[in-house]
């Protein structure tokens, strides 16, 4: 974990709301979640969606942007996660920022999540990079179930350098 990571605490109400939105996404869009092409178990799909929503909420909270609790997300639509920013979340503290060759050009933020108590999660915003700096040959990995670019936390810009407005500037 980076020393300069920003931490956002999510309480029981946040966690329940994130779970409800993740469940709605699954009900509405089923197993479309790329890149797993139908090989994802229901439990893993729920985990990925729950982590994703919690990461998106943490980024919106940090940037003081409104967060939509509407289920308007589709895994294939390439919509923005948070006002022009793509968010990738993991529960691995040393996790990498995972991107793919066909991802949309945008700033990408890595959020790591840790359970810190009963119904309490701490989201650590590890840093960010534009897609063009993530998708470089040195980050390409094929020794994983679905080949992807895996940018280490050490390569990320500090989250404090990400400035954002509703107009979309970074």
Short mmCIF file of N, CA and C in Angstrom, two decimals, residues 19-142:
data_model
loop_
_atom_site.label_atom_id
_atom_site.label_comp_id
_atom_site.label_asym_id
_atom_site.label_seq_id
_atom_site.Cartn_x
_atom_site.Cartn_y
_atom_site.Cartn_z
N UNK A 19 -23.91 -3.02 -1.95
CA UNK A 19 -24.31 -4.40 -2.23
C UNK A 19 -25.61 -4.43 -3.03
N UNK A 20 -26.56 -3.58 -2.66
CA UNK A 20 -27.83 -3.54 -3.37
C UNK A 20 -27.64 -3.13 -4.83
N UNK A 21 -26.80 -2.12 -5.08
CA UNK A 21 -26.54 -1.70 -6.45
C UNK A 21 -25.80 -2.79 -7.22
N UNK A 22 -24.83 -3.44 -6.58
CA UNK A 22 -24.11 -4.53 -7.24
C UNK A 22 -25.08 -5.66 -7.60
N UNK A 23 -25.97 -6.02 -6.68
CA UNK A 23 -26.97 -7.07 -6.96
C UNK A 23 -27.88 -6.67 -8.11
N UNK A 24 -28.28 -5.38 -8.15
CA UNK A 24 -29.14 -4.91 -9.24
C UNK A 24 -28.42 -5.00 -10.58
N UNK A 25 -27.14 -4.64 -10.60
CA UNK A 25 -26.36 -4.76 -11.84
C UNK A 25 -26.33 -6.21 -12.32
N UNK A 26 -26.15 -7.12 -11.39
CA UNK A 26 -26.09 -8.54 -11.76
C UNK A 26 -27.44 -9.00 -12.27
N UNK A 27 -28.52 -8.64 -11.58
CA UNK A 27 -29.87 -9.02 -12.03
C UNK A 27 -30.16 -8.46 -13.41
N UNK A 28 -29.77 -7.21 -13.63
CA UNK A 28 -30.10 -6.54 -14.88
C UNK A 28 -29.24 -7.02 -16.05
N UNK A 29 -27.97 -7.26 -15.77
CA UNK A 29 -27.05 -7.56 -16.87
C UNK A 29 -26.46 -8.96 -16.84
N UNK A 30 -26.78 -9.73 -15.82
CA UNK A 30 -26.35 -11.12 -15.78
C UNK A 30 -24.85 -11.30 -15.84
N UNK A 31 -24.43 -12.26 -16.62
CA UNK A 31 -23.02 -12.64 -16.67
C UNK A 31 -22.27 -11.98 -17.82
N UNK A 32 -22.62 -10.76 -18.16
CA UNK A 32 -21.93 -10.07 -19.25
C UNK A 32 -20.56 -9.58 -18.84
N UNK A 33 -20.22 -9.67 -17.57
CA UNK A 33 -19.00 -9.04 -17.07
C UNK A 33 -17.78 -9.54 -17.83
N UNK A 34 -17.23 -8.69 -18.63
CA UNK A 34 -16.02 -8.97 -19.36
C UNK A 34 -14.87 -8.82 -18.38
N UNK A 35 -13.86 -9.57 -18.37
CA UNK A 35 -13.34 -10.40 -19.44
C UNK A 35 -13.56 -11.88 -19.26
N UNK A 36 -14.44 -12.29 -18.37
CA UNK A 36 -14.48 -13.68 -17.95
C UNK A 36 -15.27 -14.61 -18.85
N UNK A 37 -16.00 -14.06 -19.79
CA UNK A 37 -16.65 -14.84 -20.84
C UNK A 37 -17.43 -16.05 -20.32
N UNK A 38 -18.24 -15.84 -19.28
CA UNK A 38 -19.10 -16.91 -18.79
C UNK A 38 -18.44 -17.89 -17.84
N UNK A 39 -17.16 -17.75 -17.54
CA UNK A 39 -16.48 -18.69 -16.65
C UNK A 39 -16.53 -18.23 -15.20
N UNK A 40 -17.19 -17.15 -14.94
CA UNK A 40 -17.23 -16.55 -13.61
C UNK A 40 -18.35 -17.18 -12.79
N UNK A 41 -18.04 -17.62 -11.57
CA UNK A 41 -19.09 -18.15 -10.70
C UNK A 41 -19.95 -17.00 -10.20
N UNK A 42 -21.15 -17.32 -9.75
CA UNK A 42 -22.05 -16.30 -9.23
C UNK A 42 -21.41 -15.58 -8.04
N UNK A 43 -20.70 -16.31 -7.19
CA UNK A 43 -20.06 -15.70 -6.02
C UNK A 43 -18.97 -14.72 -6.43
N UNK A 44 -18.15 -15.10 -7.41
CA UNK A 44 -17.09 -14.20 -7.87
C UNK A 44 -17.68 -12.98 -8.58
N UNK A 45 -18.73 -13.17 -9.35
CA UNK A 45 -19.38 -12.06 -10.03
C UNK A 45 -19.92 -11.05 -9.01
N UNK A 46 -20.55 -11.58 -7.95
CA UNK A 46 -21.06 -10.69 -6.90
C UNK A 46 -19.92 -9.94 -6.23
N UNK A 47 -18.82 -10.62 -5.94
CA UNK A 47 -17.67 -9.99 -5.28
C UNK A 47 -17.09 -8.88 -6.14
N UNK A 48 -16.89 -9.15 -7.43
CA UNK A 48 -16.32 -8.16 -8.34
C UNK A 48 -17.21 -6.93 -8.43
N UNK A 49 -18.51 -7.14 -8.56
CA UNK A 49 -19.44 -6.01 -8.65
C UNK A 49 -19.49 -5.22 -7.35
N UNK A 50 -19.51 -5.90 -6.21
CA UNK A 50 -19.54 -5.22 -4.91
C UNK A 50 -18.29 -4.38 -4.71
N UNK A 51 -17.12 -4.94 -5.00
CA UNK A 51 -15.87 -4.20 -4.88
C UNK A 51 -15.88 -2.99 -5.81
N UNK A 52 -16.36 -3.18 -7.03
CA UNK A 52 -16.40 -2.09 -8.00
C UNK A 52 -17.26 -0.93 -7.54
N UNK A 53 -18.45 -1.23 -7.02
CA UNK A 53 -19.34 -0.16 -6.57
C UNK A 53 -18.72 0.57 -5.37
N UNK A 54 -18.13 -0.19 -4.44
CA UNK A 54 -17.50 0.47 -3.28
C UNK A 54 -16.34 1.36 -3.73
N UNK A 55 -15.56 0.90 -4.70
CA UNK A 55 -14.47 1.72 -5.22
C UNK A 55 -14.98 2.99 -5.89
N UNK A 56 -16.04 2.86 -6.67
CA UNK A 56 -16.63 4.03 -7.33
C UNK A 56 -17.16 5.03 -6.31
N UNK A 57 -17.84 4.54 -5.27
CA UNK A 57 -18.34 5.43 -4.23
C UNK A 57 -17.19 6.17 -3.54
N UNK A 58 -16.10 5.46 -3.26
CA UNK A 58 -14.95 6.08 -2.59
C UNK A 58 -14.34 7.19 -3.45
N UNK A 59 -14.20 6.95 -4.75
CA UNK A 59 -13.64 7.97 -5.64
C UNK A 59 -14.56 9.18 -5.72
N UNK A 60 -15.86 8.94 -5.88
CA UNK A 60 -16.82 10.05 -5.93
C UNK A 60 -16.79 10.85 -4.62
N UNK A 61 -16.69 10.16 -3.51
CA UNK A 61 -16.63 10.83 -2.20
C UNK A 61 -15.39 11.70 -2.11
N UNK A 62 -14.24 11.14 -2.48
CA UNK A 62 -12.98 11.88 -2.40
C UNK A 62 -13.00 13.13 -3.28
N UNK A 63 -13.54 13.00 -4.49
CA UNK A 63 -13.56 14.11 -5.43
C UNK A 63 -14.77 15.03 -5.22
N UNK A 64 -15.60 14.71 -4.23
CA UNK A 64 -16.78 15.49 -3.92
C UNK A 64 -17.70 15.61 -5.14
N UNK A 65 -17.90 14.47 -5.79
CA UNK A 65 -18.78 14.39 -6.96
C UNK A 65 -20.02 13.59 -6.59
N UNK A 66 -21.16 13.89 -7.20
CA UNK A 66 -22.35 13.10 -6.91
C UNK A 66 -22.17 11.66 -7.39
N UNK A 67 -22.73 10.73 -6.63
CA UNK A 67 -22.66 9.32 -7.00
C UNK A 67 -24.06 8.85 -7.37
N UNK A 68 -24.18 8.21 -8.51
CA UNK A 68 -25.48 7.73 -8.96
C UNK A 68 -25.76 6.34 -8.40
N UNK A 69 -26.87 6.21 -7.71
CA UNK A 69 -27.30 4.92 -7.18
C UNK A 69 -28.24 4.23 -8.18
N UNK A 70 -28.35 4.79 -9.38
CA UNK A 70 -29.18 4.18 -10.42
C UNK A 70 -28.39 3.07 -11.10
N UNK A 71 -29.08 2.06 -11.53
CA UNK A 71 -28.43 0.95 -12.24
C UNK A 71 -28.43 1.26 -13.73
N UNK A 72 -27.55 2.18 -14.13
CA UNK A 72 -27.46 2.57 -15.53
C UNK A 72 -26.17 2.08 -16.17
N UNK A 73 -25.54 1.12 -15.54
CA UNK A 73 -24.24 0.61 -15.96
C UNK A 73 -24.43 -0.64 -16.79
N UNK A 74 -23.67 -0.76 -17.85
CA UNK A 74 -23.59 -2.04 -18.56
C UNK A 74 -22.13 -2.36 -18.77
N UNK A 75 -21.72 -3.60 -18.53
CA UNK A 75 -20.31 -3.94 -18.68
C UNK A 75 -19.76 -3.72 -20.08
N UNK A 76 -20.61 -3.71 -21.08
CA UNK A 76 -20.13 -3.54 -22.44
C UNK A 76 -20.32 -2.12 -22.97
N UNK A 77 -20.90 -1.24 -22.18
CA UNK A 77 -21.22 0.09 -22.68
C UNK A 77 -20.04 1.05 -22.64
N UNK A 78 -19.02 0.72 -21.85
CA UNK A 78 -17.84 1.58 -21.68
C UNK A 78 -18.21 2.92 -21.06
N UNK A 79 -19.33 2.95 -20.31
CA UNK A 79 -19.71 4.17 -19.61
C UNK A 79 -18.65 4.50 -18.57
N UNK A 80 -18.62 5.76 -18.18
CA UNK A 80 -17.72 6.18 -17.12
C UNK A 80 -18.22 5.63 -15.79
N UNK A 81 -17.28 5.26 -14.92
CA UNK A 81 -17.67 4.83 -13.59
C UNK A 81 -18.03 6.04 -12.74
N UNK A 82 -17.19 7.09 -12.77
CA UNK A 82 -17.41 8.29 -11.96
C UNK A 82 -17.04 9.51 -12.79
N UNK A 83 -17.99 10.11 -13.44
CA UNK A 83 -17.80 11.41 -14.13
C UNK A 83 -16.52 11.47 -14.97
N UNK A 84 -16.34 10.53 -15.89
CA UNK A 84 -15.18 10.55 -16.78
C UNK A 84 -14.00 9.76 -16.28
N UNK A 85 -14.09 9.18 -15.10
CA UNK A 85 -13.00 8.41 -14.50
C UNK A 85 -13.40 6.94 -14.44
N UNK A 86 -12.47 6.08 -14.80
CA UNK A 86 -12.68 4.64 -14.66
C UNK A 86 -12.05 4.20 -13.34
N UNK A 87 -12.77 3.36 -12.61
CA UNK A 87 -12.32 2.91 -11.29
C UNK A 87 -12.13 1.40 -11.33
N UNK A 88 -10.99 0.95 -10.83
CA UNK A 88 -10.72 -0.48 -10.68
C UNK A 88 -10.47 -0.74 -9.20
N UNK A 89 -11.19 -1.71 -8.64
CA UNK A 89 -11.11 -1.98 -7.21
C UNK A 89 -10.73 -3.43 -6.96
N UNK A 90 -10.00 -3.64 -5.87
CA UNK A 90 -9.59 -4.98 -5.47
C UNK A 90 -9.51 -5.06 -3.96
N UNK A 91 -9.62 -6.28 -3.44
CA UNK A 91 -9.42 -6.45 -2.01
C UNK A 91 -8.02 -6.97 -1.70
N UNK A 92 -7.15 -6.93 -2.67
CA UNK A 92 -5.74 -7.25 -2.46
C UNK A 92 -5.00 -5.94 -2.18
N UNK A 93 -4.44 -5.80 -0.99
CA UNK A 93 -3.76 -4.57 -0.62
C UNK A 93 -2.63 -4.19 -1.54
N UNK A 94 -1.96 -5.19 -2.11
CA UNK A 94 -0.86 -4.94 -3.04
C UNK A 94 -1.30 -5.11 -4.49
N UNK A 95 -2.61 -5.02 -4.73
CA UNK A 95 -3.17 -5.25 -6.06
C UNK A 95 -2.68 -4.27 -7.11
N UNK A 96 -2.81 -4.69 -8.34
CA UNK A 96 -2.40 -3.89 -9.50
C UNK A 96 -3.61 -3.22 -10.13
N UNK A 97 -3.36 -2.17 -10.87
CA UNK A 97 -4.39 -1.52 -11.67
C UNK A 97 -4.50 -2.31 -12.98
N UNK A 98 -5.61 -3.01 -13.16
CA UNK A 98 -5.78 -3.92 -14.29
C UNK A 98 -6.56 -3.20 -15.39
N UNK A 99 -5.98 -3.18 -16.59
CA UNK A 99 -6.64 -2.60 -17.76
C UNK A 99 -6.50 -3.57 -18.93
N UNK A 100 -7.25 -3.30 -19.98
CA UNK A 100 -7.29 -4.20 -21.14
C UNK A 100 -7.07 -3.40 -22.43
N UNK A 101 -6.68 -4.08 -23.50
CA UNK A 101 -6.40 -3.37 -24.76
C UNK A 101 -7.58 -2.57 -25.30
N UNK A 102 -8.80 -3.01 -25.04
CA UNK A 102 -9.96 -2.32 -25.60
C UNK A 102 -10.64 -1.38 -24.61
N UNK A 103 -10.00 -1.08 -23.50
CA UNK A 103 -10.59 -0.15 -22.54
C UNK A 103 -10.66 1.26 -23.12
N UNK A 104 -11.59 2.05 -22.59
CA UNK A 104 -11.76 3.41 -23.09
C UNK A 104 -10.64 4.30 -22.57
N UNK A 105 -10.29 5.30 -23.34
CA UNK A 105 -9.26 6.26 -22.96
C UNK A 105 -9.82 7.18 -21.89
N UNK A 106 -9.23 7.12 -20.71
CA UNK A 106 -9.70 7.88 -19.56
C UNK A 106 -8.66 7.77 -18.46
N UNK A 107 -8.78 8.55 -17.42
CA UNK A 107 -7.96 8.31 -16.24
C UNK A 107 -8.51 7.08 -15.50
N UNK A 108 -7.61 6.24 -15.01
CA UNK A 108 -7.97 5.03 -14.26
C UNK A 108 -7.44 5.16 -12.84
N UNK A 109 -8.30 4.88 -11.87
CA UNK A 109 -7.95 4.95 -10.46
C UNK A 109 -7.97 3.55 -9.87
N UNK A 110 -6.95 3.23 -9.07
CA UNK A 110 -6.91 1.96 -8.35
C UNK A 110 -7.34 2.19 -6.91
N UNK A 111 -8.34 1.42 -6.48
CA UNK A 111 -8.83 1.47 -5.11
C UNK A 111 -8.65 0.08 -4.50
N UNK A 112 -7.97 0.01 -3.35
CA UNK A 112 -7.89 -1.24 -2.61
C UNK A 112 -8.83 -1.14 -1.41
N UNK A 113 -9.51 -2.23 -1.12
CA UNK A 113 -10.52 -2.23 -0.05
C UNK A 113 -10.13 -3.23 1.02
N UNK A 114 -10.31 -2.84 2.28
CA UNK A 114 -9.99 -3.72 3.40
C UNK A 114 -11.12 -3.66 4.42
N UNK A 115 -11.51 -4.82 4.93
CA UNK A 115 -12.49 -4.87 6.01
C UNK A 115 -11.77 -4.41 7.27
N UNK A 116 -12.34 -3.38 7.92
CA UNK A 116 -11.69 -2.81 9.09
C UNK A 116 -12.54 -2.96 10.35
N UNK A 117 -13.64 -3.66 10.25
CA UNK A 117 -14.51 -3.88 11.40
C UNK A 117 -15.82 -4.47 10.92
N UNK A 118 -16.71 -4.78 11.88
CA UNK A 118 -18.01 -5.28 11.46
C UNK A 118 -18.74 -4.22 10.62
N UNK A 119 -19.04 -4.58 9.40
CA UNK A 119 -19.72 -3.67 8.46
C UNK A 119 -18.97 -2.35 8.30
N UNK A 120 -17.65 -2.41 8.26
CA UNK A 120 -16.82 -1.23 8.00
C UNK A 120 -15.75 -1.64 6.99
N UNK A 121 -15.58 -0.81 5.98
CA UNK A 121 -14.57 -1.04 4.96
C UNK A 121 -13.78 0.25 4.78
N UNK A 122 -12.47 0.12 4.66
CA UNK A 122 -11.65 1.26 4.32
C UNK A 122 -11.22 1.11 2.86
N UNK A 123 -11.55 2.12 2.07
CA UNK A 123 -11.14 2.17 0.67
C UNK A 123 -9.91 3.05 0.58
N UNK A 124 -8.83 2.51 0.05
CA UNK A 124 -7.59 3.28 -0.11
C UNK A 124 -7.39 3.59 -1.59
N UNK A 125 -7.43 4.88 -1.92
CA UNK A 125 -7.22 5.32 -3.29
C UNK A 125 -5.72 5.36 -3.51
N UNK A 126 -5.20 4.35 -4.21
CA UNK A 126 -3.76 4.15 -4.34
C UNK A 126 -3.11 5.10 -5.33
N UNK A 127 -3.83 5.52 -6.33
CA UNK A 127 -3.27 6.40 -7.34
C UNK A 127 -4.00 6.26 -8.64
N UNK A 128 -3.47 6.91 -9.66
CA UNK A 128 -4.16 6.93 -10.95
C UNK A 128 -3.14 7.07 -12.08
N UNK A 129 -3.59 6.71 -13.27
CA UNK A 129 -2.84 6.92 -14.51
C UNK A 129 -3.82 7.00 -15.66
N UNK A 130 -3.46 7.73 -16.71
CA UNK A 130 -4.26 7.64 -17.94
C UNK A 130 -4.03 6.27 -18.57
N UNK A 131 -5.01 5.80 -19.30
CA UNK A 131 -4.93 4.47 -19.91
C UNK A 131 -3.64 4.29 -20.71
N UNK A 132 -3.24 5.34 -21.43
CA UNK A 132 -2.06 5.23 -22.29
C UNK A 132 -0.79 4.90 -21.50
N UNK A 133 -0.74 5.27 -20.24
CA UNK A 133 0.42 4.96 -19.42
C UNK A 133 0.28 3.63 -18.70
N UNK A 134 -0.94 3.10 -18.65
CA UNK A 134 -1.17 1.76 -18.10
C UNK A 134 -0.86 0.69 -19.13
N UNK A 135 -1.36 0.90 -20.35
CA UNK A 135 -1.27 -0.12 -21.38
C UNK A 135 0.05 -0.04 -22.14
N UNK A 136 1.11 -0.41 -21.41
CA UNK A 136 2.44 -0.48 -22.02
C UNK A 136 2.96 -1.91 -21.89
N UNK A 137 3.86 -2.25 -22.76
CA UNK A 137 4.34 -3.63 -22.85
C UNK A 137 4.86 -4.15 -21.52
N UNK A 138 5.56 -3.35 -20.76
CA UNK A 138 6.12 -3.79 -19.48
C UNK A 138 5.05 -4.24 -18.49
N UNK A 139 3.81 -3.80 -18.68
CA UNK A 139 2.73 -4.16 -17.76
C UNK A 139 1.90 -5.34 -18.26
N UNK A 140 2.16 -5.81 -19.48
CA UNK A 140 1.34 -6.87 -20.08
C UNK A 140 1.65 -8.21 -19.42
N UNK A 141 0.58 -8.94 -19.01
CA UNK A 141 0.74 -10.23 -18.36
C UNK A 141 -0.12 -11.26 -19.07
N UNK A 142 0.49 -12.40 -19.35
CA UNK A 142 -0.25 -13.51 -19.95
C UNK A 142 -0.32 -14.71 -19.02
#
